[in-house]
Coordinates of C-alpha atoms in Angstrom, one line a residue:
X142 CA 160.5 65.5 11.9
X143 CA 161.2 67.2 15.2
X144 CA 159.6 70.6 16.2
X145 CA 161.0 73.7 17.2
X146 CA 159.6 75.7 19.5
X147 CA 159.7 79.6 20.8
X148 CA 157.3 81.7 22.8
X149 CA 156.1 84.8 22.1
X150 CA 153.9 87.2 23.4
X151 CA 152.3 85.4 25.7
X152 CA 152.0 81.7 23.1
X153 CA 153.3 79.1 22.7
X154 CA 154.3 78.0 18.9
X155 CA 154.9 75.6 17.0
X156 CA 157.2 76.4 14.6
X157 CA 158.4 74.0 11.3
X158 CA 162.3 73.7 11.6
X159 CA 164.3 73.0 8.2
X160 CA 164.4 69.9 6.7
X161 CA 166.4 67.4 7.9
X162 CA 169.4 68.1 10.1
X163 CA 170.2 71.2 11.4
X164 CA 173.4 73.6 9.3
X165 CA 175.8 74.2 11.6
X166 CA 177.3 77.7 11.5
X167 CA 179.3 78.0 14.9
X168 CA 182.7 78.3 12.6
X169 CA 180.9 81.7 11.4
X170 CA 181.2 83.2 15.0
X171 CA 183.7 85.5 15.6
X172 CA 184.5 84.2 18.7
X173 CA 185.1 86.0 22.2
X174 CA 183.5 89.4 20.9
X175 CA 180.3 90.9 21.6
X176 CA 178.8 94.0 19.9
X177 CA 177.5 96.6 22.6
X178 CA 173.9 98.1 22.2
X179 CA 171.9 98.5 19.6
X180 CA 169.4 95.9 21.3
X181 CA 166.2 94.8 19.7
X182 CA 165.6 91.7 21.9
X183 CA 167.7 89.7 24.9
X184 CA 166.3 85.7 25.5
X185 CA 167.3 82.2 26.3
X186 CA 167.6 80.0 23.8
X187 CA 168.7 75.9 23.5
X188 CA 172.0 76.8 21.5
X189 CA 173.2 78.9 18.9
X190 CA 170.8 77.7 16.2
X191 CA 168.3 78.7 17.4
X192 CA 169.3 81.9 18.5
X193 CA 170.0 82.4 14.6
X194 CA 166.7 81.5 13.8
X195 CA 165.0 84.0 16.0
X196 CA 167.8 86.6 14.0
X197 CA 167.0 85.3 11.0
X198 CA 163.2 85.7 11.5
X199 CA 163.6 89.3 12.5
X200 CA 163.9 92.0 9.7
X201 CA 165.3 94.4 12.0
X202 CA 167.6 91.7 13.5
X203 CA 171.2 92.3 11.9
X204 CA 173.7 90.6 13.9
X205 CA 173.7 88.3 17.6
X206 CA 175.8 88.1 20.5
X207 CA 175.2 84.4 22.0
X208 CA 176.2 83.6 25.5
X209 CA 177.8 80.3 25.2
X210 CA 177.5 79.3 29.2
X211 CA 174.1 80.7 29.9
X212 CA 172.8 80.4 26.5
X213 CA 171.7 83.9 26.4
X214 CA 170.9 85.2 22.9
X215 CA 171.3 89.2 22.4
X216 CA 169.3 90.0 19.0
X217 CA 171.1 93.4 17.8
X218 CA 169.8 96.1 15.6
X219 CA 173.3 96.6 13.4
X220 CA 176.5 95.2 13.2
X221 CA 180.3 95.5 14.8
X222 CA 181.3 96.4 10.8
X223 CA 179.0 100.0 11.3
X224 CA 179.9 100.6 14.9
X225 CA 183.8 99.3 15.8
X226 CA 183.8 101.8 18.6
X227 CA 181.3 99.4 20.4
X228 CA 182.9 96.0 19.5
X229 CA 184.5 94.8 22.8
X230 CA 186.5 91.6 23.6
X231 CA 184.0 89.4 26.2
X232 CA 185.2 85.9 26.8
X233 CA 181.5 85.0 27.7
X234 CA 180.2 85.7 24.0
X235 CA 180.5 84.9 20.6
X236 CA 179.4 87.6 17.8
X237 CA 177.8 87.0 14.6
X238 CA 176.8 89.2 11.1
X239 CA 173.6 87.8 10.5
X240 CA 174.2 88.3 7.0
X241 CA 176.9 85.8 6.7
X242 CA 174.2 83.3 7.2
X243 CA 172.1 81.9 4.4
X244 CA 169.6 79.2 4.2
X245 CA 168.6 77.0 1.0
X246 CA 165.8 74.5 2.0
X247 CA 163.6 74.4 4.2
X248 CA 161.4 76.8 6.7
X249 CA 160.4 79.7 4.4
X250 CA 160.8 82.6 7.1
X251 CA 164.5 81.3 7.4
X252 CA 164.9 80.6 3.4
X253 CA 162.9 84.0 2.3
X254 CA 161.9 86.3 5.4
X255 CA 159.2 88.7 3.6
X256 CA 157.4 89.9 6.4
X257 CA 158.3 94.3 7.0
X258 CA 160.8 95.3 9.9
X259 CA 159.0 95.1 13.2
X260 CA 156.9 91.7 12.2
X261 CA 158.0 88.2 13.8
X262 CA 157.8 85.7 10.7
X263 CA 156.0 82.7 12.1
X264 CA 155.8 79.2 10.2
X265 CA 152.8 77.5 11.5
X266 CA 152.3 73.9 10.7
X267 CA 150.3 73.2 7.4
X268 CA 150.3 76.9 6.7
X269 CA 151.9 79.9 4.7
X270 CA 154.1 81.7 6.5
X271 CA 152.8 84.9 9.2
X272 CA 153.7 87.9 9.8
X273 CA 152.6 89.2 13.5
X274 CA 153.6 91.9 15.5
X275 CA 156.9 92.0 17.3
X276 CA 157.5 95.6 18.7
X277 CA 155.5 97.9 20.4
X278 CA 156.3 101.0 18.1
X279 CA 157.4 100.7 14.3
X280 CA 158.8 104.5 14.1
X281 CA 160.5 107.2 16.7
X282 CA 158.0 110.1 16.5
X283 CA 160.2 112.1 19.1
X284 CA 162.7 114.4 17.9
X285 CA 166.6 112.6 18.4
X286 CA 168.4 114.0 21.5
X287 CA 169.6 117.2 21.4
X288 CA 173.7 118.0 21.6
X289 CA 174.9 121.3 21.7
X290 CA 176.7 122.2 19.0
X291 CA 175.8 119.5 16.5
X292 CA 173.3 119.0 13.0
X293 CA 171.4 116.0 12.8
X294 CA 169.1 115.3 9.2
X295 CA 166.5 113.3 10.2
X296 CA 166.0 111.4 7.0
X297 CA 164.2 108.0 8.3
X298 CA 162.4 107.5 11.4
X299 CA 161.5 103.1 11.5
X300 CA 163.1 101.2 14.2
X301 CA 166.7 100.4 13.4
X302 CA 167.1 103.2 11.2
X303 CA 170.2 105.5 12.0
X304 CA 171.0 108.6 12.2
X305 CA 174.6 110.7 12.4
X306 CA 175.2 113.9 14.3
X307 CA 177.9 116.5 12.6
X308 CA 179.5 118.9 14.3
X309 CA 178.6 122.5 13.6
X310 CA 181.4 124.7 11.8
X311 CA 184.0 125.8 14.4
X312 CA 183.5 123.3 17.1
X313 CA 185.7 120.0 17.8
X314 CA 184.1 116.3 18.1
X315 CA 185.4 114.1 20.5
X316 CA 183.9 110.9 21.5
X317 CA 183.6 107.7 19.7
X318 CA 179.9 107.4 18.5
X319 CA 178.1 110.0 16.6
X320 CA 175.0 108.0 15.8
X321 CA 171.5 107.6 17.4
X322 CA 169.2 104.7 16.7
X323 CA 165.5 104.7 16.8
X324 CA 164.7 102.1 19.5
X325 CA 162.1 99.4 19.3
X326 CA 160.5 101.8 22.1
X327 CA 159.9 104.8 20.1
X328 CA 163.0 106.2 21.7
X329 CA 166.1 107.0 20.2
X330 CA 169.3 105.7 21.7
X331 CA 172.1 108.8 23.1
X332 CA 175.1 109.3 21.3
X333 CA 178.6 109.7 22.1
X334 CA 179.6 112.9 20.9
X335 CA 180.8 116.1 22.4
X336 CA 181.1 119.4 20.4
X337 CA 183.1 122.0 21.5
X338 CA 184.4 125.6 20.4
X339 CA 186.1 126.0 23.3
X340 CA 183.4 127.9 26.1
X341 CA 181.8 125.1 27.0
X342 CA 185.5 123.3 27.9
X343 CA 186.4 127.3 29.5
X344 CA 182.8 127.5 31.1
X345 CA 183.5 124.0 32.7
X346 CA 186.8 124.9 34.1
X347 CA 186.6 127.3 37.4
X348 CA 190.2 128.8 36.5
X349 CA 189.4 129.6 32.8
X350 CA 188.7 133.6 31.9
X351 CA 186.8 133.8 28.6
X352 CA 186.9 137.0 26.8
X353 CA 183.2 137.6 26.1
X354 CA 181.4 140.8 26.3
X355 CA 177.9 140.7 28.1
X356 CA 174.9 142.5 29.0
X357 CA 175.6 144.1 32.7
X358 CA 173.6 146.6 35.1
X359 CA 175.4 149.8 34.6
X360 CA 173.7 151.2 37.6
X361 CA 176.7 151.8 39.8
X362 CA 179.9 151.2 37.7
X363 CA 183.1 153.0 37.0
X364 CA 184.8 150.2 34.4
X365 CA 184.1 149.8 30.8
X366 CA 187.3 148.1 29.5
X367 CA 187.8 144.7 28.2
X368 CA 184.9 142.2 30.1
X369 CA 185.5 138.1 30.6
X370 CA 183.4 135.7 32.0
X371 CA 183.8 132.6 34.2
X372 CA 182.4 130.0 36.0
X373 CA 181.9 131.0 39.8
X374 CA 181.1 127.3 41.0
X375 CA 178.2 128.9 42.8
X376 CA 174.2 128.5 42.0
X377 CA 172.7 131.0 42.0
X378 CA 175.4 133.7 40.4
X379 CA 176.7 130.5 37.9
X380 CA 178.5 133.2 36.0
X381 CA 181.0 135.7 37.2
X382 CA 181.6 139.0 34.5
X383 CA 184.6 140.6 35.0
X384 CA 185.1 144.4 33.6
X385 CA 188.2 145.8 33.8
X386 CA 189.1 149.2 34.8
X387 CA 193.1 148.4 34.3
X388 CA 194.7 145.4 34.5
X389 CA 194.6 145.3 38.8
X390 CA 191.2 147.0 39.1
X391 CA 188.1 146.0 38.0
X392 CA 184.0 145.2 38.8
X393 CA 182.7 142.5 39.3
X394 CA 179.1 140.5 38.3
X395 CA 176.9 137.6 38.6
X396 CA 174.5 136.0 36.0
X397 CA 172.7 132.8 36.0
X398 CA 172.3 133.4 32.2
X399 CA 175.2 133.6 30.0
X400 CA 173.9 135.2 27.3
X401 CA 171.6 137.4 30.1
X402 CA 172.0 140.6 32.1
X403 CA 174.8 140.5 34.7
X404 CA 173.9 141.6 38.1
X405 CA 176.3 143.7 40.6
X406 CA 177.0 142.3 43.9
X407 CA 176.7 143.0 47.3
X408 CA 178.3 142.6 50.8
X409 CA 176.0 142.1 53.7
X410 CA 179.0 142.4 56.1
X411 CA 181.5 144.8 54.9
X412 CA 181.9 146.2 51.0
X413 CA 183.0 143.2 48.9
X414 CA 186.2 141.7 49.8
X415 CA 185.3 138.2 50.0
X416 CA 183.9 138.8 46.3
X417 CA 187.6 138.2 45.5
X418 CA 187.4 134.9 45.7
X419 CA 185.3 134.8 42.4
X420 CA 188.4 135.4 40.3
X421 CA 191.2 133.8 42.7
X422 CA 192.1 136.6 45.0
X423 CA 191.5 136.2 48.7
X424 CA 190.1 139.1 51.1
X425 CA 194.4 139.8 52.6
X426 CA 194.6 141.0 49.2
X427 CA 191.3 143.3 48.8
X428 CA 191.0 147.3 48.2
X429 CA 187.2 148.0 47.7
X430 CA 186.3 151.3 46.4
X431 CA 185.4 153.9 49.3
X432 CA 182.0 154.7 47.6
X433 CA 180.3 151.9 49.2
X434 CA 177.5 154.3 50.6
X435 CA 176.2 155.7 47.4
X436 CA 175.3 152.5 46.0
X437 CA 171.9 152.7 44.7
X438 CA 168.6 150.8 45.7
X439 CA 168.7 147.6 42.4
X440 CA 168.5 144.3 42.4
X441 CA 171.2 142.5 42.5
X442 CA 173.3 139.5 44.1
X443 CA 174.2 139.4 47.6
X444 CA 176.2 137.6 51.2
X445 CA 177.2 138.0 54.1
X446 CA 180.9 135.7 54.1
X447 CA 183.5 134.0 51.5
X448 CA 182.4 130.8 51.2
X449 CA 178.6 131.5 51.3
X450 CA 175.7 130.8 48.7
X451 CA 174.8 134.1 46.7
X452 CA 171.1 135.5 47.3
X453 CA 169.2 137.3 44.8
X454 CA 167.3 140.4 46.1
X455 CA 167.7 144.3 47.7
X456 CA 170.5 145.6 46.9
X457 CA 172.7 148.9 47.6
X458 CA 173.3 151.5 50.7
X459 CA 170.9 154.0 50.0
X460 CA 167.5 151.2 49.9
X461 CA 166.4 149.1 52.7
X462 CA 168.8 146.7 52.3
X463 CA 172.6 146.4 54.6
X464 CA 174.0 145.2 51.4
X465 CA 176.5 147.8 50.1
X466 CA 178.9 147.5 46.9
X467 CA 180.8 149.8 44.8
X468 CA 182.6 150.8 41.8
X469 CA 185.1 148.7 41.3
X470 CA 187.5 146.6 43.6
X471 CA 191.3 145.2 43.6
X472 CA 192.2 141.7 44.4
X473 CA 195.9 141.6 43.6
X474 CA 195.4 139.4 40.6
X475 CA 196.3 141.3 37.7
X476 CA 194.0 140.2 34.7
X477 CA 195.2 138.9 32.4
X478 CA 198.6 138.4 33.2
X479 CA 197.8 136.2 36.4
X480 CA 195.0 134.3 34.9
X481 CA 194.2 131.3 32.4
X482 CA 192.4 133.3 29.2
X483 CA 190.9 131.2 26.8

């Protein structure tokens, strides 16, 4: 009787093949399809059968992909029937449930694997059947990625187990794969899933106005109507907080934290008419208020010219500072009527 052969960790085995010819289960591959991911091992192997066999002798193995030209075996973790999002045509592979494949005679790690999920069962010559290790780490003791908006129950923690982010009440999934699976690493693999309630998609979007109110420095100020928020597309000053006066007349604010204080802004060159730009206006447009020289001695955000990085520092006309701001300013956009409000 022949032997089969693999090698593993480092040895090399002899391992009792099944009695007399080989089963041949090609017309069980699905032909031309590969299932994405979800790797436990890839290897080289002398055809299909064997790359079964190391499958077969793998609790945690649950389905291949087998490279017909290079005779590359991918050992998967779970199976195109769980995950359809990840089963791709690929001309260069063949896919296979390993649970479509059964033994009768023969080896007893191919007839009747018993060894636990993260063992290699071994048939050595003469002997009972082994069970060795195969993975470096039997469980993922980190926590599963975080995604914002989402509820994950962690309710098993082995390699190959898997686990199924839900969107929170009131925000939108999009994306085709809401699972993570504990990795023969100890890692757990990222998901494909985006929640939204709609300020992350306005936060993302430079044009978008989000009616929010926020915490603001009312230390020089004349507006208290209805306040929005955007993104500026600077860092620092990642926010901008709008406060209207009226409709064409308002003050404006930066904040690196949106659910922080929001900080007024100065002009190191004038009194705040290339601030327009922060909500679409240009400085042809501008009407700063007159009171400029009053501004008080804060902290605050600060520049010099449109177009520059914000600072974070000395504010205000009357401290040591030559960056002035004041009560409110006019850009010619009328908010809301000229803007995109979530």
């Amino acid at each position: 009787m022949a032997l089969t052969s693999i090698f593993l960790v480092g040895v090399f085995l002899l391992v009792v093949p099944t009695g007399g010819s080989l089963v041949k289960f090609y017309s069980k591959f699905t032909l031309s399809k590969r299932l994405v991911g979800h790797t436990l091992y890839n290897m080289t192997v002398r055809g299909p059968q064997h790359c079964i066999e190391e499958c077969v002798t793998r609790k945690l193995c649950e389905s291949i992909n087998f490279n017909k030209y290079l005779h590359l075996c991918e050992l998967r973790t779970s199976t195109a029937g769980r995950f359809p999002g990840e089963y791709v045509d690929d001309p260069n592979y063949d896919y296979l449930d390993i649970s479509a494949i059964s033994y009768s005679s023969g080896d007893s790690c191919l007839t009747s694997n018993n060894c636990d999920p993260g063992k290699l069962c071994v048939n050595l010559h003469n002997t009972n059947p082994v069970c060795i290790p195969d993975i470096s780490h039997d469980t993922c003791t980190a926590e599963p990625p975080t995604i914002r908006g989402t509820a994950i129950n962690v309710t098993d923690r082995v390699v190959g187990s898997v686990l199924t982010y839900e969107c929170l009440p009131g925000y939108n999934a999009t994306g085709d794969n809401p699972n993570t699976t504990c990795r023969i690493d100890g890692s757990w693999s990222k998901a494909n899933l985006t929640c939204d309630n709609g300020i992350d998609s306005c936060l993302a979007d430079p044009n978008c106005f989000l009616p929010k109110d926020f915490t603001f420095d009312d230390s020089y100020n004349a507006c208290y109507g209805d306040m929005y928020i955007k993104n500026s597309t600077y860092n620092p000053g990642k926010y901008v907080g709008i406060i209207l006066c009226s409709p064409t007349r308002y003050h404006l604010f930066l904040s690196d934290d949106f659910y922080g204080m929001f900080y007024n802004i100065a002009d190191g060159s004038g009194s705040g008419d290339d601030h327009c730009e922060l909500i679409g206006g240009t400085t042809s447009t501008a009407l700063e208020s007159p009171d400029y020289d009053q501004s008080p001695d804060i902290q605050g955000y600060y520049r010099q010219e449109m177009n520059e990085p914000f600072n974070f520092g000395d504010i205000g006309y009357l401290g040591p500072s030559y960056n002035w701001f004041g009560t409110w300013i006019e850009c010619g956009v009328t908010i809301p009527d000229d803007v995109y409000v979530h």
